[in-house]
Amino acid sequence: MSNVASYLKRSFVAVAMASATVAVPSAFAETTIHHQQQTITIDYPASFDANERQLAYQWLQQISAALQTVHGEFPQDQFQVTLRESTRHGSTVPWGQVKRGEPDTVLLVINPSAGLQGLLADWTAFHEFSHLMLPYRGYGDIWLSEGLATYYQNIVQARAGLFDEQTMWQRLQAGFRRGENDQRWAHAKLEQVSDNLRETRQHMRVHWSGVLYWLQIDVALREQDHSLDLALKHLKDCCQGQQLSAWQIVRKLDRMYETTMFSTQFELFRNSYTLPDYRHVLSALGVEENLTFNNQAQQAAIRKSLLQSPR
Ligand SMILES: [Zn+2]
């Protein structure tokens, strides 16, 4: 049991023992998290008691605050979080999923016995919330959407201080290696492998090709004093609530930045037969193979800027 959970339990017992006339709240009634005009609505499982609802609420508050390190807002102005209780022991957040609709809903299956720190240490919620940053229809070229969510789950956790810069790059490098090792469908293009994931099972190649796409895009934007953070803000402002294909999203970004970079790279990646070369990307950023940092590298300043929220 975590410190927070044991604290909650202790204070619950202490209050109950202090006086029989002090009523212990039988329901924790908060079902919304607000930021300016934005609202997240929470649906708790019926099985949760008041303490578990409060714990889940605090956890979602912290996740949504961490998400604000991207561009200062929640990824969408209105969305719903549906929580379900896990019946499996040993896994903190065994399942998460985004259901596209009006509004979009994030389903998270959680184990409240993990406590606040245990829940925060799990990446699933960071990943699922990050999916909301793309106004994506939910099918076709899912590598683009999975790549964005996997990239930002790491960026957001690092910016929120849940792990340091070196751990972040260790996770990215390890992921690229796993993606590179998914070789069973090396005769097929990413587009086919991605669109037939149930058959191909090349999840690592699909996810990590997408992460590399967005990392390269982010670096290219930052070379021109822009950033993917702010591109996602513009995308939210123009298109949240829409259900666009991956191709429509990259074309929108092209038009926004008066470039063809997004679609040109998209074509390159979806036609790739293996995870494109990530080593030169990491090396230019000053991330060495042994995970030390070379601050003389050409793009070392860009590497450091990735951990900063936009000003
Ligand atoms: Zn995902």
PDB file of C-alpha atoms and ligand atoms in Angstrom:
ATOM      1  CA  MET A   1       0.000   0.000   0.000  1.00  0.00           C
ATOM      2  CA  SER A   2       1.346   3.461  -0.848  1.00  0.00           C
ATOM      3  CA  ASN A   3       1.917   6.278   1.620  1.00  0.00           C
ATOM      4  CA  VAL A   4      -1.048   8.195   0.270  1.00  0.00           C
ATOM      5  CA  ALA A   5      -3.429   5.266   0.451  1.00  0.00           C
ATOM      6  CA  SER A   6      -2.310   4.400   3.960  1.00  0.00           C
ATOM      7  CA  TYR A   7      -2.564   8.075   4.923  1.00  0.00           C
ATOM      8  CA  LEU A   8      -6.110   8.257   3.578  1.00  0.00           C
ATOM      9  CA  LYS A   9      -7.004   5.100   5.419  1.00  0.00           C
ATOM     10  CA  ARG A  10      -5.413   6.325   8.663  1.00  0.00           C
ATOM     11  CA  SER A  11      -7.164   9.703   8.510  1.00  0.00           C
ATOM     12  CA  PHE A  12     -10.441   7.989   7.683  1.00  0.00           C
ATOM     13  CA  VAL A  13     -10.059   5.780  10.771  1.00  0.00           C
ATOM     14  CA  ALA A  14      -8.926   8.751  12.903  1.00  0.00           C
ATOM     15  CA  VAL A  15     -11.957  10.826  11.904  1.00  0.00           C
ATOM     16  CA  ALA A  16     -14.298   7.933  12.475  1.00  0.00           C
ATOM     17  CA  MET A  17     -12.860   7.348  15.940  1.00  0.00           C
ATOM     18  CA  ALA A  18     -12.672  11.031  16.967  1.00  0.00           C
ATOM     19  CA  SER A  19     -16.364  11.450  17.422  1.00  0.00           C
ATOM     20  CA  ALA A  20     -19.359   9.447  16.482  1.00  0.00           C
ATOM     21  CA  THR A  21     -21.172  12.715  15.712  1.00  0.00           C
ATOM     22  CA  VAL A  22     -18.708  13.794  12.967  1.00  0.00           C
ATOM     23  CA  ALA A  23     -20.121  12.478   9.739  1.00  0.00           C
ATOM     24  CA  VAL A  24     -17.659  10.856   7.370  1.00  0.00           C
ATOM     25  CA  PRO A  25     -18.649  11.900   3.860  1.00  0.00           C
ATOM     26  CA  SER A  26     -20.276   8.907   2.244  1.00  0.00           C
ATOM     27  CA  ALA A  27     -19.719  10.257  -1.245  1.00  0.00           C
ATOM     28  CA  PHE A  28     -16.893  12.165  -2.879  1.00  0.00           C
ATOM     29  CA  ALA A  29     -18.884  14.337  -5.242  1.00  0.00           C
ATOM     30  CA  GLU A  30     -16.285  15.942  -7.542  1.00  0.00           C
ATOM     31  CA  THR A  31     -16.918  14.776 -11.101  1.00  0.00           C
ATOM     32  CA  THR A  32     -15.250  17.553 -13.088  1.00  0.00           C
ATOM     33  CA  ILE A  33     -11.786  19.061 -13.480  1.00  0.00           C
ATOM     34  CA  HIS A  34     -11.694  22.594 -14.858  1.00  0.00           C
ATOM     35  CA  HIS A  35      -9.051  24.758 -16.429  1.00  0.00           C
ATOM     36  CA  GLN A  36     -10.309  28.130 -17.704  1.00  0.00           C
ATOM     37  CA  GLN A  37     -13.204  27.206 -20.027  1.00  0.00           C
ATOM     38  CA  GLN A  38     -12.109  23.573 -20.327  1.00  0.00           C
ATOM     39  CA  THR A  39     -13.829  20.688 -18.568  1.00  0.00           C
ATOM     40  CA  ILE A  40     -12.972  17.037 -18.009  1.00  0.00           C
ATOM     41  CA  THR A  41     -15.936  14.973 -16.797  1.00  0.00           C
ATOM     42  CA  ILE A  42     -15.246  11.858 -14.739  1.00  0.00           C
ATOM     43  CA  ASP A  43     -17.408   8.741 -14.496  1.00  0.00           C
ATOM     44  CA  TYR A  44     -16.380   6.618 -11.474  1.00  0.00           C
ATOM     45  CA  PRO A  45     -17.036   2.904 -11.093  1.00  0.00           C
ATOM     46  CA  ALA A  46     -19.977   2.099  -8.799  1.00  0.00           C
ATOM     47  CA  SER A  47     -17.641  -0.134  -6.807  1.00  0.00           C
ATOM     48  CA  PHE A  48     -15.437   2.799  -5.680  1.00  0.00           C
ATOM     49  CA  ASP A  49     -15.926   4.104  -2.156  1.00  0.00           C
ATOM     50  CA  ALA A  50     -15.430   7.802  -1.279  1.00  0.00           C
ATOM     51  CA  ASN A  51     -11.701   7.386  -0.618  1.00  0.00           C
ATOM     52  CA  GLU A  52     -11.127   5.609  -3.913  1.00  0.00           C
ATOM     53  CA  ARG A  53     -13.041   8.259  -5.822  1.00  0.00           C
ATOM     54  CA  GLN A  54     -10.984  10.968  -4.151  1.00  0.00           C
ATOM     55  CA  LEU A  55      -7.751   9.137  -4.927  1.00  0.00           C
ATOM     56  CA  ALA A  56      -8.743   8.713  -8.583  1.00  0.00           C
ATOM     57  CA  TYR A  57      -9.702  12.387  -8.751  1.00  0.00           C
ATOM     58  CA  GLN A  58      -6.348  13.541  -7.358  1.00  0.00           C
ATOM     59  CA  TRP A  59      -4.579  11.282  -9.821  1.00  0.00           C
ATOM     60  CA  LEU A  60      -6.538  12.664 -12.807  1.00  0.00           C
ATOM     61  CA  GLN A  61      -5.896  16.218 -11.577  1.00  0.00           C
ATOM     62  CA  GLN A  62      -2.165  15.535 -11.640  1.00  0.00           C
ATOM     63  CA  ILE A  63      -2.261  13.844 -15.055  1.00  0.00           C
ATOM     64  CA  SER A  64      -4.251  16.713 -16.553  1.00  0.00           C
ATOM     65  CA  ALA A  65      -1.920  19.291 -14.949  1.00  0.00           C
ATOM     66  CA  ALA A  66       1.056  17.433 -16.468  1.00  0.00           C
ATOM     67  CA  LEU A  67      -0.672  17.501 -19.871  1.00  0.00           C
ATOM     68  CA  GLN A  68      -0.789  21.283 -19.629  1.00  0.00           C
ATOM     69  CA  THR A  69       3.012  21.329 -19.969  1.00  0.00           C
ATOM     70  CA  VAL A  70       2.427  20.771 -23.720  1.00  0.00           C
ATOM     71  CA  HIS A  71       0.801  24.093 -24.597  1.00  0.00           C
ATOM     72  CA  GLY A  72      -0.853  25.356 -21.425  1.00  0.00           C
ATOM     73  CA  GLU A  73      -4.259  23.749 -21.978  1.00  0.00           C
ATOM     74  CA  PHE A  74      -5.917  20.338 -21.790  1.00  0.00           C
ATOM     75  CA  PRO A  75      -5.644  18.473 -25.116  1.00  0.00           C
ATOM     76  CA  GLN A  76      -9.352  19.139 -25.793  1.00  0.00           C
ATOM     77  CA  ASP A  77     -11.799  21.641 -24.298  1.00  0.00           C
ATOM     78  CA  GLN A  78     -14.330  18.947 -23.313  1.00  0.00           C
ATOM     79  CA  PHE A  79     -13.760  15.261 -22.832  1.00  0.00           C
ATOM     80  CA  GLN A  80     -14.841  12.443 -20.588  1.00  0.00           C
ATOM     81  CA  VAL A  81     -12.848   9.969 -18.507  1.00  0.00           C
ATOM     82  CA  THR A  82     -14.590   6.693 -17.709  1.00  0.00           C
ATOM     83  CA  LEU A  83     -12.895   4.760 -14.910  1.00  0.00           C
ATOM     84  CA  ARG A  84     -13.406   1.048 -14.343  1.00  0.00           C
ATOM     85  CA  GLU A  85     -11.994  -1.012 -11.507  1.00  0.00           C
ATOM     86  CA  SER A  86      -9.421  -3.648 -12.357  1.00  0.00           C
ATOM     87  CA  THR A  87     -10.080  -7.110 -11.037  1.00  0.00           C
ATOM     88  CA  ARG A  88      -6.507  -8.155 -11.816  1.00  0.00           C
ATOM     89  CA  HIS A  89      -3.943  -7.911  -9.079  1.00  0.00           C
ATOM     90  CA  GLY A  90      -0.432  -6.695  -9.718  1.00  0.00           C
ATOM     91  CA  SER A  91      -1.228  -4.308 -12.562  1.00  0.00           C
ATOM     92  CA  THR A  92      -1.883  -0.633 -11.821  1.00  0.00           C
ATOM     93  CA  VAL A  93      -3.593   0.516 -15.018  1.00  0.00           C
ATOM     94  CA  PRO A  94      -3.954  -2.661 -17.081  1.00  0.00           C
ATOM     95  CA  TRP A  95      -6.055  -1.107 -19.853  1.00  0.00           C
ATOM     96  CA  GLY A  96      -6.668   2.260 -21.452  1.00  0.00           C
ATOM     97  CA  GLN A  97      -8.493   3.250 -24.630  1.00  0.00           C
ATOM     98  CA  VAL A  98      -9.775   6.337 -26.426  1.00  0.00           C
ATOM     99  CA  LYS A  99     -13.279   6.156 -27.843  1.00  0.00           C
ATOM    100  CA  ARG A 100     -13.897   8.838 -30.456  1.00  0.00           C
ATOM    101  CA  GLY A 101     -17.276  10.499 -30.235  1.00  0.00           C
ATOM    102  CA  GLU A 102     -18.977  13.588 -28.915  1.00  0.00           C
ATOM    103  CA  PRO A 103     -17.192  14.112 -26.660  1.00  0.00           C
ATOM    104  CA  ASP A 104     -14.169  11.839 -26.944  1.00  0.00           C
ATOM    105  CA  THR A 105     -13.950   9.439 -23.994  1.00  0.00           C
ATOM    106  CA  VAL A 106     -10.849   7.991 -22.355  1.00  0.00           C
ATOM    107  CA  LEU A 107     -11.507   4.632 -20.715  1.00  0.00           C
ATOM    108  CA  LEU A 108      -9.044   3.692 -17.972  1.00  0.00           C
ATOM    109  CA  VAL A 109      -9.167   0.452 -15.996  1.00  0.00           C
ATOM    110  CA  ILE A 110      -7.392   1.100 -12.714  1.00  0.00           C
ATOM    111  CA  ASN A 111      -6.392  -0.603  -9.508  1.00  0.00           C
ATOM    112  CA  PRO A 112      -6.915   1.924  -6.677  1.00  0.00           C
ATOM    113  CA  SER A 113      -4.923  -0.164  -4.201  1.00  0.00           C
ATOM    114  CA  ALA A 114      -1.780   1.077  -6.039  1.00  0.00           C
ATOM    115  CA  GLY A 115      -2.243   4.480  -4.355  1.00  0.00           C
ATOM    116  CA  LEU A 116      -1.467   7.884  -5.861  1.00  0.00           C
ATOM    117  CA  GLN A 117       2.254   7.371  -6.421  1.00  0.00           C
ATOM    118  CA  GLY A 118       1.660   3.924  -7.876  1.00  0.00           C
ATOM    119  CA  LEU A 119      -0.940   5.268 -10.302  1.00  0.00           C
ATOM    120  CA  LEU A 120       1.285   8.207 -11.307  1.00  0.00           C
ATOM    121  CA  ALA A 121       4.168   5.839 -12.045  1.00  0.00           C
ATOM    122  CA  ASP A 122       2.058   4.081 -14.715  1.00  0.00           C
ATOM    123  CA  TRP A 123       2.318   5.521 -18.235  1.00  0.00           C
ATOM    124  CA  THR A 124      -1.067   4.367 -19.561  1.00  0.00           C
ATOM    125  CA  ALA A 125      -3.081   7.486 -18.666  1.00  0.00           C
ATOM    126  CA  PHE A 126      -0.380   9.810 -20.047  1.00  0.00           C
ATOM    127  CA  HIS A 127      -0.494   7.837 -23.288  1.00  0.00           C
ATOM    128  CA  GLU A 128      -4.281   7.817 -23.652  1.00  0.00           C
ATOM    129  CA  PHE A 129      -4.691  11.514 -22.815  1.00  0.00           C
ATOM    130  CA  SER A 130      -1.946  12.331 -25.345  1.00  0.00           C
ATOM    131  CA  HIS A 131      -4.018  10.633 -28.060  1.00  0.00           C
ATOM    132  CA  LEU A 132      -6.559  13.452 -27.656  1.00  0.00           C
ATOM    133  CA  MET A 133      -4.060  15.948 -29.073  1.00  0.00           C
ATOM    134  CA  LEU A 134      -4.759  14.676 -32.605  1.00  0.00           C
ATOM    135  CA  PRO A 135      -8.267  15.114 -34.086  1.00  0.00           C
ATOM    136  CA  TYR A 136      -7.956  11.590 -35.480  1.00  0.00           C
ATOM    137  CA  ARG A 137     -10.806   9.378 -36.657  1.00  0.00           C
ATOM    138  CA  GLY A 138      -9.322   6.300 -34.966  1.00  0.00           C
ATOM    139  CA  TYR A 139      -8.429   4.042 -37.911  1.00  0.00           C
ATOM    140  CA  GLY A 140      -6.043   3.956 -40.874  1.00  0.00           C
ATOM    141  CA  ASP A 141      -2.308   4.701 -40.533  1.00  0.00           C
ATOM    142  CA  ILE A 142      -2.630   4.318 -36.769  1.00  0.00           C
ATOM    143  CA  TRP A 143       1.173   4.456 -36.573  1.00  0.00           C
ATOM    144  CA  LEU A 144       0.853   8.254 -36.769  1.00  0.00           C
ATOM    145  CA  SER A 145      -1.530   8.426 -33.803  1.00  0.00           C
ATOM    146  CA  GLU A 146       0.237   5.762 -31.702  1.00  0.00           C
ATOM    147  CA  GLY A 147       3.551   7.491 -32.389  1.00  0.00           C
ATOM    148  CA  LEU A 148       2.267  10.836 -31.158  1.00  0.00           C
ATOM    149  CA  ALA A 149       0.782   9.338 -27.972  1.00  0.00           C
ATOM    150  CA  THR A 150       3.936   7.331 -27.224  1.00  0.00           C
ATOM    151  CA  TYR A 151       6.204  10.332 -27.909  1.00  0.00           C
ATOM    152  CA  TYR A 152       4.178  12.679 -25.721  1.00  0.00           C
ATOM    153  CA  GLN A 153       3.615  10.243 -22.862  1.00  0.00           C
ATOM    154  CA  ASN A 154       7.409  10.378 -22.397  1.00  0.00           C
ATOM    155  CA  ILE A 155       7.749  14.138 -22.947  1.00  0.00           C
ATOM    156  CA  VAL A 156       4.938  14.890 -20.498  1.00  0.00           C
ATOM    157  CA  GLN A 157       6.172  12.514 -17.790  1.00  0.00           C
ATOM    158  CA  ALA A 158       9.661  14.042 -18.026  1.00  0.00           C
ATOM    159  CA  ARG A 159       8.341  17.620 -17.950  1.00  0.00           C
ATOM    160  CA  ALA A 160       6.209  16.752 -14.926  1.00  0.00           C
ATOM    161  CA  GLY A 161       9.348  15.525 -13.159  1.00  0.00           C
ATOM    162  CA  LEU A 162       8.298  11.880 -13.004  1.00  0.00           C
ATOM    163  CA  PHE A 163      11.672  10.951 -14.471  1.00  0.00           C
ATOM    164  CA  ASP A 164      14.797  12.764 -15.632  1.00  0.00           C
ATOM    165  CA  GLU A 165      16.125  13.587 -19.104  1.00  0.00           C
ATOM    166  CA  GLN A 166      18.401  10.568 -19.208  1.00  0.00           C
ATOM    167  CA  THR A 167      15.557   8.193 -18.345  1.00  0.00           C
ATOM    168  CA  MET A 168      13.462   9.754 -21.074  1.00  0.00           C
ATOM    169  CA  TRP A 169      16.114   9.128 -23.717  1.00  0.00           C
ATOM    170  CA  GLN A 170      16.753   5.657 -22.361  1.00  0.00           C
ATOM    171  CA  ARG A 171      13.062   4.888 -22.937  1.00  0.00           C
ATOM    172  CA  LEU A 172      13.076   6.366 -26.426  1.00  0.00           C
ATOM    173  CA  GLN A 173      16.284   4.580 -27.425  1.00  0.00           C
ATOM    174  CA  ALA A 174      15.006   1.259 -26.018  1.00  0.00           C
ATOM    175  CA  GLY A 175      11.752   1.728 -27.918  1.00  0.00           C
ATOM    176  CA  PHE A 176      13.513   2.464 -31.215  1.00  0.00           C
ATOM    177  CA  ARG A 177      15.596  -0.693 -30.723  1.00  0.00           C
ATOM    178  CA  ARG A 178      12.467  -2.762 -30.141  1.00  0.00           C
ATOM    179  CA  GLY A 179      10.902  -1.202 -33.226  1.00  0.00           C
ATOM    180  CA  GLU A 180      13.992  -1.981 -35.278  1.00  0.00           C
ATOM    181  CA  ASN A 181      13.864  -5.599 -34.103  1.00  0.00           C
ATOM    182  CA  ASP A 182      10.307  -6.125 -35.374  1.00  0.00           C
ATOM    183  CA  GLN A 183      11.536  -7.660 -38.627  1.00  0.00           C
ATOM    184  CA  ARG A 184       9.008 -10.395 -39.361  1.00  0.00           C
ATOM    185  CA  TRP A 185       7.189  -8.212 -41.899  1.00  0.00           C
ATOM    186  CA  ALA A 186      10.260  -6.531 -43.384  1.00  0.00           C
ATOM    187  CA  HIS A 187       8.859  -7.357 -46.857  1.00  0.00           C
ATOM    188  CA  ALA A 188       5.854  -5.127 -46.194  1.00  0.00           C
ATOM    189  CA  LYS A 189       5.534  -1.356 -45.986  1.00  0.00           C
ATOM    190  CA  LEU A 190       4.664   0.320 -42.694  1.00  0.00           C
ATOM    191  CA  GLU A 191       1.263   1.283 -44.088  1.00  0.00           C
ATOM    192  CA  GLN A 192       0.310  -2.383 -44.681  1.00  0.00           C
ATOM    193  CA  VAL A 193       1.852  -3.585 -41.423  1.00  0.00           C
ATOM    194  CA  SER A 194       0.033  -0.843 -39.523  1.00  0.00           C
ATOM    195  CA  ASP A 195      -3.347  -1.338 -41.226  1.00  0.00           C
ATOM    196  CA  ASN A 196      -3.225  -5.095 -40.549  1.00  0.00           C
ATOM    197  CA  LEU A 197      -1.882  -4.997 -37.021  1.00  0.00           C
ATOM    198  CA  ARG A 198      -4.104  -7.820 -35.783  1.00  0.00           C
ATOM    199  CA  GLU A 199      -2.442 -10.116 -38.274  1.00  0.00           C
ATOM    200  CA  THR A 200       1.084  -8.681 -38.316  1.00  0.00           C
ATOM    201  CA  ARG A 201       1.440  -8.031 -34.547  1.00  0.00           C
ATOM    202  CA  GLN A 202       4.293  -5.619 -35.299  1.00  0.00           C
ATOM    203  CA  HIS A 203       3.284  -3.237 -32.538  1.00  0.00           C
ATOM    204  CA  MET A 204       6.811  -2.091 -31.803  1.00  0.00           C
ATOM    205  CA  ARG A 205       7.613  -1.209 -35.420  1.00  0.00           C
ATOM    206  CA  VAL A 206       4.271   0.574 -35.775  1.00  0.00           C
ATOM    207  CA  HIS A 207       4.487   2.568 -32.532  1.00  0.00           C
ATOM    208  CA  TRP A 208       8.155   3.474 -32.740  1.00  0.00           C
ATOM    209  CA  SER A 209       8.155   4.413 -36.418  1.00  0.00           C
ATOM    210  CA  GLY A 210       5.467   6.886 -35.391  1.00  0.00           C
ATOM    211  CA  VAL A 211       7.532   8.180 -32.461  1.00  0.00           C
ATOM    212  CA  LEU A 212      10.501   8.731 -34.774  1.00  0.00           C
ATOM    213  CA  TYR A 213       8.288  10.569 -37.269  1.00  0.00           C
ATOM    214  CA  TRP A 214       7.125  13.032 -34.604  1.00  0.00           C
ATOM    215  CA  LEU A 215      10.561  13.427 -33.028  1.00  0.00           C
ATOM    216  CA  GLN A 216      12.006  14.360 -36.439  1.00  0.00           C
ATOM    217  CA  ILE A 217       9.122  16.737 -37.087  1.00  0.00           C
ATOM    218  CA  ASP A 218       9.543  18.340 -33.662  1.00  0.00           C
ATOM    219  CA  VAL A 219      13.275  18.860 -34.227  1.00  0.00           C
ATOM    220  CA  ALA A 220      12.662  20.331 -37.700  1.00  0.00           C
ATOM    221  CA  LEU A 221      10.034  22.723 -36.315  1.00  0.00           C
ATOM    222  CA  ARG A 222      12.354  23.787 -33.480  1.00  0.00           C
ATOM    223  CA  GLU A 223      15.123  24.501 -35.992  1.00  0.00           C
ATOM    224  CA  GLN A 224      12.761  27.168 -37.342  1.00  0.00           C
ATOM    225  CA  ASP A 225      11.786  28.498 -33.904  1.00  0.00           C
ATOM    226  CA  HIS A 226       8.493  26.600 -33.844  1.00  0.00           C
ATOM    227  CA  SER A 227       7.652  23.445 -31.921  1.00  0.00           C
ATOM    228  CA  LEU A 228       5.348  20.456 -32.112  1.00  0.00           C
ATOM    229  CA  ASP A 229       3.798  21.661 -28.830  1.00  0.00           C
ATOM    230  CA  LEU A 230       2.470  24.778 -30.520  1.00  0.00           C
ATOM    231  CA  ALA A 231       1.575  22.945 -33.728  1.00  0.00           C
ATOM    232  CA  LEU A 232      -0.702  20.752 -31.595  1.00  0.00           C
ATOM    233  CA  LYS A 233      -2.244  23.864 -30.038  1.00  0.00           C
ATOM    234  CA  HIS A 234      -3.036  25.210 -33.516  1.00  0.00           C
ATOM    235  CA  LEU A 235      -4.425  21.809 -34.501  1.00  0.00           C
ATOM    236  CA  LYS A 236      -6.642  21.825 -31.400  1.00  0.00           C
ATOM    237  CA  ASP A 237      -7.878  25.342 -32.117  1.00  0.00           C
ATOM    238  CA  CYS A 238      -8.778  24.553 -35.715  1.00  0.00           C
ATOM    239  CA  CYS A 239      -9.954  20.984 -35.565  1.00  0.00           C
ATOM    240  CA  GLN A 240     -10.800  19.524 -32.137  1.00  0.00           C
ATOM    241  CA  GLY A 241     -13.954  17.478 -32.307  1.00  0.00           C
ATOM    242  CA  GLN A 242     -13.320  16.609 -35.949  1.00  0.00           C
ATOM    243  CA  GLN A 243     -12.497  13.055 -36.996  1.00  0.00           C
ATOM    244  CA  LEU A 244      -9.766  13.335 -39.613  1.00  0.00           C
ATOM    245  CA  SER A 245      -7.696  10.683 -41.355  1.00  0.00           C
ATOM    246  CA  ALA A 246      -3.949  10.623 -40.728  1.00  0.00           C
ATOM    247  CA  TRP A 247      -3.407  12.050 -44.208  1.00  0.00           C
ATOM    248  CA  GLN A 248      -5.870  14.907 -43.613  1.00  0.00           C
ATOM    249  CA  ILE A 249      -4.036  15.754 -40.382  1.00  0.00           C
ATOM    250  CA  VAL A 250      -0.615  15.973 -42.023  1.00  0.00           C
ATOM    251  CA  ARG A 251      -2.018  18.011 -44.920  1.00  0.00           C
ATOM    252  CA  LYS A 252      -3.606  20.421 -42.443  1.00  0.00           C
ATOM    253  CA  LEU A 253      -0.242  20.823 -40.703  1.00  0.00           C
ATOM    254  CA  ASP A 254       1.423  21.386 -44.092  1.00  0.00           C
ATOM    255  CA  ARG A 255      -0.977  24.219 -44.864  1.00  0.00           C
ATOM    256  CA  MET A 256      -0.623  25.697 -41.388  1.00  0.00           C
ATOM    257  CA  TYR A 257       3.147  25.972 -41.730  1.00  0.00           C
ATOM    258  CA  GLU A 258       3.220  26.578 -45.515  1.00  0.00           C
ATOM    259  CA  THR A 259       5.399  23.542 -46.044  1.00  0.00           C
ATOM    260  CA  THR A 260       5.207  20.029 -47.466  1.00  0.00           C
ATOM    261  CA  MET A 261       7.385  18.605 -44.696  1.00  0.00           C
ATOM    262  CA  PHE A 262       4.591  16.840 -42.802  1.00  0.00           C
ATOM    263  CA  SER A 263       3.224  14.975 -45.823  1.00  0.00           C
ATOM    264  CA  THR A 264       6.625  14.315 -47.416  1.00  0.00           C
ATOM    265  CA  GLN A 265       7.899  12.665 -44.226  1.00  0.00           C
ATOM    266  CA  PHE A 266       4.554  10.878 -43.833  1.00  0.00           C
ATOM    267  CA  GLU A 267       4.965   9.289 -47.282  1.00  0.00           C
ATOM    268  CA  LEU A 268       8.550   8.336 -46.521  1.00  0.00           C
ATOM    269  CA  PHE A 269       7.585   6.649 -43.270  1.00  0.00           C
ATOM    270  CA  ARG A 270       4.475   4.838 -44.464  1.00  0.00           C
ATOM    271  CA  ASN A 271       6.501   3.409 -47.387  1.00  0.00           C
ATOM    272  CA  SER A 272       9.353   2.234 -45.129  1.00  0.00           C
ATOM    273  CA  TYR A 273      10.239  -1.467 -44.813  1.00  0.00           C
ATOM    274  CA  THR A 274      11.877  -1.163 -41.430  1.00  0.00           C
ATOM    275  CA  LEU A 275      12.100   1.440 -38.695  1.00  0.00           C
ATOM    276  CA  PRO A 276      13.884   4.382 -40.353  1.00  0.00           C
ATOM    277  CA  ASP A 277      17.344   5.291 -39.024  1.00  0.00           C
ATOM    278  CA  TYR A 278      17.041   6.775 -35.567  1.00  0.00           C
ATOM    279  CA  ARG A 279      20.746   6.725 -34.636  1.00  0.00           C
ATOM    280  CA  HIS A 280      21.695   9.832 -36.585  1.00  0.00           C
ATOM    281  CA  VAL A 281      18.686  11.670 -35.131  1.00  0.00           C
ATOM    282  CA  LEU A 282      19.737  10.865 -31.550  1.00  0.00           C
ATOM    283  CA  SER A 283      23.398  11.566 -32.284  1.00  0.00           C
ATOM    284  CA  ALA A 284      22.642  15.030 -33.738  1.00  0.00           C
ATOM    285  CA  LEU A 285      20.688  15.787 -30.566  1.00  0.00           C
ATOM    286  CA  GLY A 286      23.702  14.760 -28.492  1.00  0.00           C
ATOM    287  CA  VAL A 287      22.265  11.493 -27.180  1.00  0.00           C
ATOM    288  CA  GLU A 288      25.126   8.977 -27.314  1.00  0.00           C
ATOM    289  CA  GLU A 289      24.642   5.214 -27.607  1.00  0.00           C
ATOM    290  CA  ASN A 290      25.664   4.812 -23.945  1.00  0.00           C
ATOM    291  CA  LEU A 291      23.088   7.468 -22.974  1.00  0.00           C
ATOM    292  CA  THR A 292      25.601  10.138 -22.029  1.00  0.00           C
ATOM    293  CA  PHE A 293      24.941  13.607 -23.448  1.00  0.00           C
ATOM    294  CA  ASN A 294      27.212  15.434 -25.878  1.00  0.00           C
ATOM    295  CA  ASN A 295      26.440  19.097 -25.366  1.00  0.00           C
ATOM    296  CA  GLN A 296      28.648  20.068 -28.311  1.00  0.00           C
ATOM    297  CA  ALA A 297      26.337  18.221 -30.704  1.00  0.00           C
ATOM    298  CA  GLN A 298      24.724  20.317 -33.436  1.00  0.00           C
ATOM    299  CA  GLN A 299      21.216  20.094 -31.954  1.00  0.00           C
ATOM    300  CA  ALA A 300      22.055  19.812 -28.238  1.00  0.00           C
ATOM    301  CA  ALA A 301      20.113  23.003 -27.499  1.00  0.00           C
ATOM    302  CA  ILE A 302      17.047  21.539 -29.224  1.00  0.00           C
ATOM    303  CA  ARG A 303      17.378  18.374 -27.116  1.00  0.00           C
ATOM    304  CA  LYS A 304      17.287  20.471 -23.961  1.00  0.00           C
ATOM    305  CA  SER A 305      14.341  22.525 -25.219  1.00  0.00           C
ATOM    306  CA  LEU A 306      12.229  19.365 -25.595  1.00  0.00           C
ATOM    307  CA  LEU A 307      11.910  19.182 -21.821  1.00  0.00           C
ATOM    308  CA  GLN A 308      10.730  22.778 -21.502  1.00  0.00           C
ATOM    309  CA  SER A 309       7.132  23.877 -21.812  1.00  0.00           C
ATOM    310  CA  PRO A 310       6.664  26.520 -24.504  1.00  0.00           C
ATOM    311  CA  ARG A 311       6.935  30.093 -23.263  1.00  0.00           C
TER     312      ARG A 311
HETATM  313 ZN    ZN B   1      -2.289   4.315 -28.070  1.00  0.00          ZN
END
